[in-house]
GROMACS .gro file of C-alpha atoms in nm:
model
  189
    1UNK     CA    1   1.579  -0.154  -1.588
    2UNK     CA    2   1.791  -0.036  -1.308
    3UNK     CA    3   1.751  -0.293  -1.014
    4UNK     CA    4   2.011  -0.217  -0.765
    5UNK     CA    5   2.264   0.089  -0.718
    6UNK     CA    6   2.587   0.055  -0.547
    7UNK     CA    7   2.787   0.392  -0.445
    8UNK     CA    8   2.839   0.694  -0.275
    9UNK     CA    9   2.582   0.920  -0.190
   10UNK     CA   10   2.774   1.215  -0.274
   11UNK     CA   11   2.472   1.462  -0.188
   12UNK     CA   12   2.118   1.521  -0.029
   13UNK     CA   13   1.824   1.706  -0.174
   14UNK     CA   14   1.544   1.706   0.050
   15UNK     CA   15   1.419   1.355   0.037
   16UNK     CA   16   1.653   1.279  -0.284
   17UNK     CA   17   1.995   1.183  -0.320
   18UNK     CA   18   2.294   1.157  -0.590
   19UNK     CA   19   2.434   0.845  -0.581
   20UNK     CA   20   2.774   0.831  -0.766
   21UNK     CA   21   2.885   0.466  -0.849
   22UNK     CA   22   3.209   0.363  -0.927
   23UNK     CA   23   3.158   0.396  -1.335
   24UNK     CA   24   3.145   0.777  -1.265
   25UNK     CA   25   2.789   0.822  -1.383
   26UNK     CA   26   2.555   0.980  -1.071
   27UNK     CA   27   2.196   0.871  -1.046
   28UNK     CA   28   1.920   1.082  -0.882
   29UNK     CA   29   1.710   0.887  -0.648
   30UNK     CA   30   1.437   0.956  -0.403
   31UNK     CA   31   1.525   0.772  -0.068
   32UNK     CA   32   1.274   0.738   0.237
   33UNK     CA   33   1.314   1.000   0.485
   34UNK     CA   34   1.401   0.711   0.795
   35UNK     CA   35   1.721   0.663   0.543
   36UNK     CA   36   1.834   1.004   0.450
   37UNK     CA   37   1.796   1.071   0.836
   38UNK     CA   38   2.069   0.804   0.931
   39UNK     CA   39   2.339   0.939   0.717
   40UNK     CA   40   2.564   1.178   0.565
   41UNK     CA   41   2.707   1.245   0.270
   42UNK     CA   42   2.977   1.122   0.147
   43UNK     CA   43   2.920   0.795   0.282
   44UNK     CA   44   2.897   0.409   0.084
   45UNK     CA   45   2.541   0.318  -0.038
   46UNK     CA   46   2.325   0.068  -0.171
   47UNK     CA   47   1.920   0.024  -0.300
   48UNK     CA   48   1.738  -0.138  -0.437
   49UNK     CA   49   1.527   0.057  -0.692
   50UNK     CA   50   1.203   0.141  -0.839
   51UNK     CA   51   1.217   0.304  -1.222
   52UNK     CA   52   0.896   0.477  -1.296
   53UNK     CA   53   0.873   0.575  -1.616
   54UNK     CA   54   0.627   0.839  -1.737
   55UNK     CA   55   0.624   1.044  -2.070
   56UNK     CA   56   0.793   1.320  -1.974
   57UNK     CA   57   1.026   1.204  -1.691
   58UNK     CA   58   1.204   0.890  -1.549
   59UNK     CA   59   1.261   0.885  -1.154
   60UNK     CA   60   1.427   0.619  -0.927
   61UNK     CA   61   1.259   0.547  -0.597
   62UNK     CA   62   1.566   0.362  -0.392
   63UNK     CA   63   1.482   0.157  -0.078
   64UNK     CA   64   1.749   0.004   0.182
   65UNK     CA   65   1.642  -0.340   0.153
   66UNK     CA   66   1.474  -0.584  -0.100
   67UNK     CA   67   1.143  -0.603   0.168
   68UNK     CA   68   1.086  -0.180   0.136
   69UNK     CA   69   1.114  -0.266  -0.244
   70UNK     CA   70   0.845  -0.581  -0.262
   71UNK     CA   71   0.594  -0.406  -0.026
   72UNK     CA   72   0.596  -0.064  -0.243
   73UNK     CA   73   0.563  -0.277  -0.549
   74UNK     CA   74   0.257  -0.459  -0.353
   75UNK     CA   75   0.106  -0.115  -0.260
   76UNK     CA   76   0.119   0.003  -0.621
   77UNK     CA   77  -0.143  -0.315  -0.701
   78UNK     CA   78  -0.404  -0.098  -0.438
   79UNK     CA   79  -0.665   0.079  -0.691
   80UNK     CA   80  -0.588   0.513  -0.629
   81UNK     CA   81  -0.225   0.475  -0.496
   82UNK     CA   82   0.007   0.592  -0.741
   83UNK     CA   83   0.433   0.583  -0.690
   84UNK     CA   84   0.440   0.898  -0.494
   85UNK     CA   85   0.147   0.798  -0.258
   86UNK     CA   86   0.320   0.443  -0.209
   87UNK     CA   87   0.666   0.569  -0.126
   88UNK     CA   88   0.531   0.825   0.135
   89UNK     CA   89   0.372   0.492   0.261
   90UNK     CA   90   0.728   0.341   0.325
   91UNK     CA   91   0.882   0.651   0.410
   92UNK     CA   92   0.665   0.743   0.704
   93UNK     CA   93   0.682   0.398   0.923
   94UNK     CA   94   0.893   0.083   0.987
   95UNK     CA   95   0.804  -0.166   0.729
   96UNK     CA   96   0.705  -0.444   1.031
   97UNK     CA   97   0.432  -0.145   1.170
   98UNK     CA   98   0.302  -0.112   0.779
   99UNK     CA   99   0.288  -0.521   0.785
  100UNK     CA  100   0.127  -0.540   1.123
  101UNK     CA  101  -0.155  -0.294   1.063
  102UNK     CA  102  -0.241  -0.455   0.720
  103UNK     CA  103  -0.299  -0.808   0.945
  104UNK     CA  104  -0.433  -0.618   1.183
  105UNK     CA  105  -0.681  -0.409   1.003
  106UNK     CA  106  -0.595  -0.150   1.167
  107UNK     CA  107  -0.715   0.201   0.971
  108UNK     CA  108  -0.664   0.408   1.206
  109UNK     CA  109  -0.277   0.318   1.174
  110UNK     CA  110  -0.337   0.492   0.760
  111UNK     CA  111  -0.559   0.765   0.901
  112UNK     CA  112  -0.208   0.887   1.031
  113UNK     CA  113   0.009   0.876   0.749
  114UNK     CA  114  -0.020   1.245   0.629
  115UNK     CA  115  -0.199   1.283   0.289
  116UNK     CA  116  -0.422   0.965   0.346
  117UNK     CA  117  -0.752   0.937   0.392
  118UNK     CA  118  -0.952   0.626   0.543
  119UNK     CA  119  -1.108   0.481   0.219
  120UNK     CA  120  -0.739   0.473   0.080
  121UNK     CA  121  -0.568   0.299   0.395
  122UNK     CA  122  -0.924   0.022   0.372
  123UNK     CA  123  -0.845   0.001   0.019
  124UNK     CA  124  -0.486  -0.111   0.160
  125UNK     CA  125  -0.602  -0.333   0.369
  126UNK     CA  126  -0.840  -0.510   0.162
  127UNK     CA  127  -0.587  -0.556  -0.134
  128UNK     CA  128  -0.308  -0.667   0.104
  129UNK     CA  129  -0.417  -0.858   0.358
  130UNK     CA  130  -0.461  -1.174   0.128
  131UNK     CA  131  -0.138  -1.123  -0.014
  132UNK     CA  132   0.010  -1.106   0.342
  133UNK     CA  133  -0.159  -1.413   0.391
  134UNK     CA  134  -0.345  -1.272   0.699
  135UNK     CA  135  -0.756  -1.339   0.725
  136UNK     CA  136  -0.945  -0.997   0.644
  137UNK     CA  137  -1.185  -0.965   0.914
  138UNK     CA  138  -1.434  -0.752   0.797
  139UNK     CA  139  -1.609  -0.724   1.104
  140UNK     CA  140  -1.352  -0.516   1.252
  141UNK     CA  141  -1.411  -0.258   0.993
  142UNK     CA  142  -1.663   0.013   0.999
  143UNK     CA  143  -1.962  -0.082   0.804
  144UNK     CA  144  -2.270   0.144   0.654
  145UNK     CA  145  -2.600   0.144   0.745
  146UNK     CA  146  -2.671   0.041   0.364
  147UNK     CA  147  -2.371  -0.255   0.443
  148UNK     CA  148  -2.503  -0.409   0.737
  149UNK     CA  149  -2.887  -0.395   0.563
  150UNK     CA  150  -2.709  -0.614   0.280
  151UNK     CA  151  -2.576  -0.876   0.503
  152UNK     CA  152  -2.915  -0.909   0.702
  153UNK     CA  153  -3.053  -0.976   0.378
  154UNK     CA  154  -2.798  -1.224   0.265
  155UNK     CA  155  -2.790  -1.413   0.628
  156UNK     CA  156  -3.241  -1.375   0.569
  157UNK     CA  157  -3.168  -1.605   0.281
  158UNK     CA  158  -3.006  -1.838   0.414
  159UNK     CA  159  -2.632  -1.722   0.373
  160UNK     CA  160  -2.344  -1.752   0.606
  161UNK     CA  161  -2.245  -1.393   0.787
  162UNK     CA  162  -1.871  -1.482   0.697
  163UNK     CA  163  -1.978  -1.563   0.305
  164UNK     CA  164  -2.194  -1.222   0.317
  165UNK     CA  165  -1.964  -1.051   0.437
  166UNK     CA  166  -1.680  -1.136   0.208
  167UNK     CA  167  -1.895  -1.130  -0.104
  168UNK     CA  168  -1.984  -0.756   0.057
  169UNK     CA  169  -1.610  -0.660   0.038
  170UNK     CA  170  -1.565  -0.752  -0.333
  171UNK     CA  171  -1.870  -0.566  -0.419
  172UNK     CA  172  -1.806  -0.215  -0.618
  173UNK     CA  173  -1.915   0.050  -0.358
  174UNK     CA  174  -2.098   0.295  -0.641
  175UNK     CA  175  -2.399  -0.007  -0.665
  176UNK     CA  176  -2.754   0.035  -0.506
  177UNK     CA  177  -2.874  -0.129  -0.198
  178UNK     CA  178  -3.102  -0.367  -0.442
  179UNK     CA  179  -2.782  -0.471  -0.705
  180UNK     CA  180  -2.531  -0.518  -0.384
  181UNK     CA  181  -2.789  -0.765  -0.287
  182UNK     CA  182  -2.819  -0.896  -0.635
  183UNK     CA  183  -2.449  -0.947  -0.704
  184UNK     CA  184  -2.352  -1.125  -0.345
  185UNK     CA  185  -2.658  -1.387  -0.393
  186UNK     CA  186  -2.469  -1.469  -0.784
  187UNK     CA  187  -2.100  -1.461  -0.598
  188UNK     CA  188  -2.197  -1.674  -0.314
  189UNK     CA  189  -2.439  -1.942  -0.477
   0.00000   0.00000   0.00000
């Protein structure tokens, strides 16, 4: 796997670059727009990189520094965001702004990024904010109707509104009002 490339970025393709190293051999490799923005060609390079390999084609993400790198490979573990979705991610904002609206829950923050809706930036935030080691507070999210009915059940049987509400959030969304109920009295007893 290629982890790191070291060279000149000889030229600049829209959001891609050709970085030649000092072997000779040139490597094509998508780089976040804040990056290609803050230099020209020639000029001295280095990234760390992301190989994704798919049947018909192999292409290198490259990010400036080793945090860009970790937090694409942690937004690739979100259900529905693919490479391409995940890099956009990066490319749009500083990586502390992506951090602090993860902690933050804030969705509106995703509802921004262009191509991405609402369910996919509270998808981010409810994979990531445990791995960020920041409390997801679900009452700062928008809840349904159907939602809030499940947690006045759960808290009408004697369960905590904190333990309702985080057996709510690991609940698949596609179950009925009677099953959510179901499956959060199993997860929290």
């Amino acid at each position: 796997m290629i982890g790191k490339i070291k060279g000149t970025l000889m030229e600049l393709d829209n959001n891609a670059g050709l970085i030649e190293t000092l072997g000779g051999i040139s490597y094509h490799v998508y780089l976040p727009s804040f990056l290609i923005s803050t230099i020209e060609p020639p000029t001295p390079i280095e990234v760390y990189t992301y190989l994704l390999v798919r049947e018909d084609t192999l292409t290198l993400f490259g990010f400036p520094t080793k945090k860009h790198l970790d937090l694409f490979k942690m937004l690739l573990t979100v259900p529905n965001v693919g490479p391409k979705t995940a890099f956009s991610i990066i490319s749009f904002c500083q990586i502390d702004q992506l951090i602090n609206a993860i902690k933050e829950n804030n969705n509106y923050f995703f509802s921004q990024i262009p191509g991405l809706g609402k369910k996919t930036g509270m998808k981010i935030i409810l994979e990531l904010a445990p791995k960020l080691k920041s409390e997801f507070e679900l009452e700062k999210m928008h809840l349904s109707e159907e939602d809030k009915t499940v947690i006045e059940a759960l808290v009408s049987l004697g369960v905590k509104t904190n333990e309702a509400k985080k057996a709510l959030s690991q609940l698949p969304k596609n179950l009925s009002l009677e099953e959510k109920i179901k499956k959060a009295l199993k997860m929290v007893k």
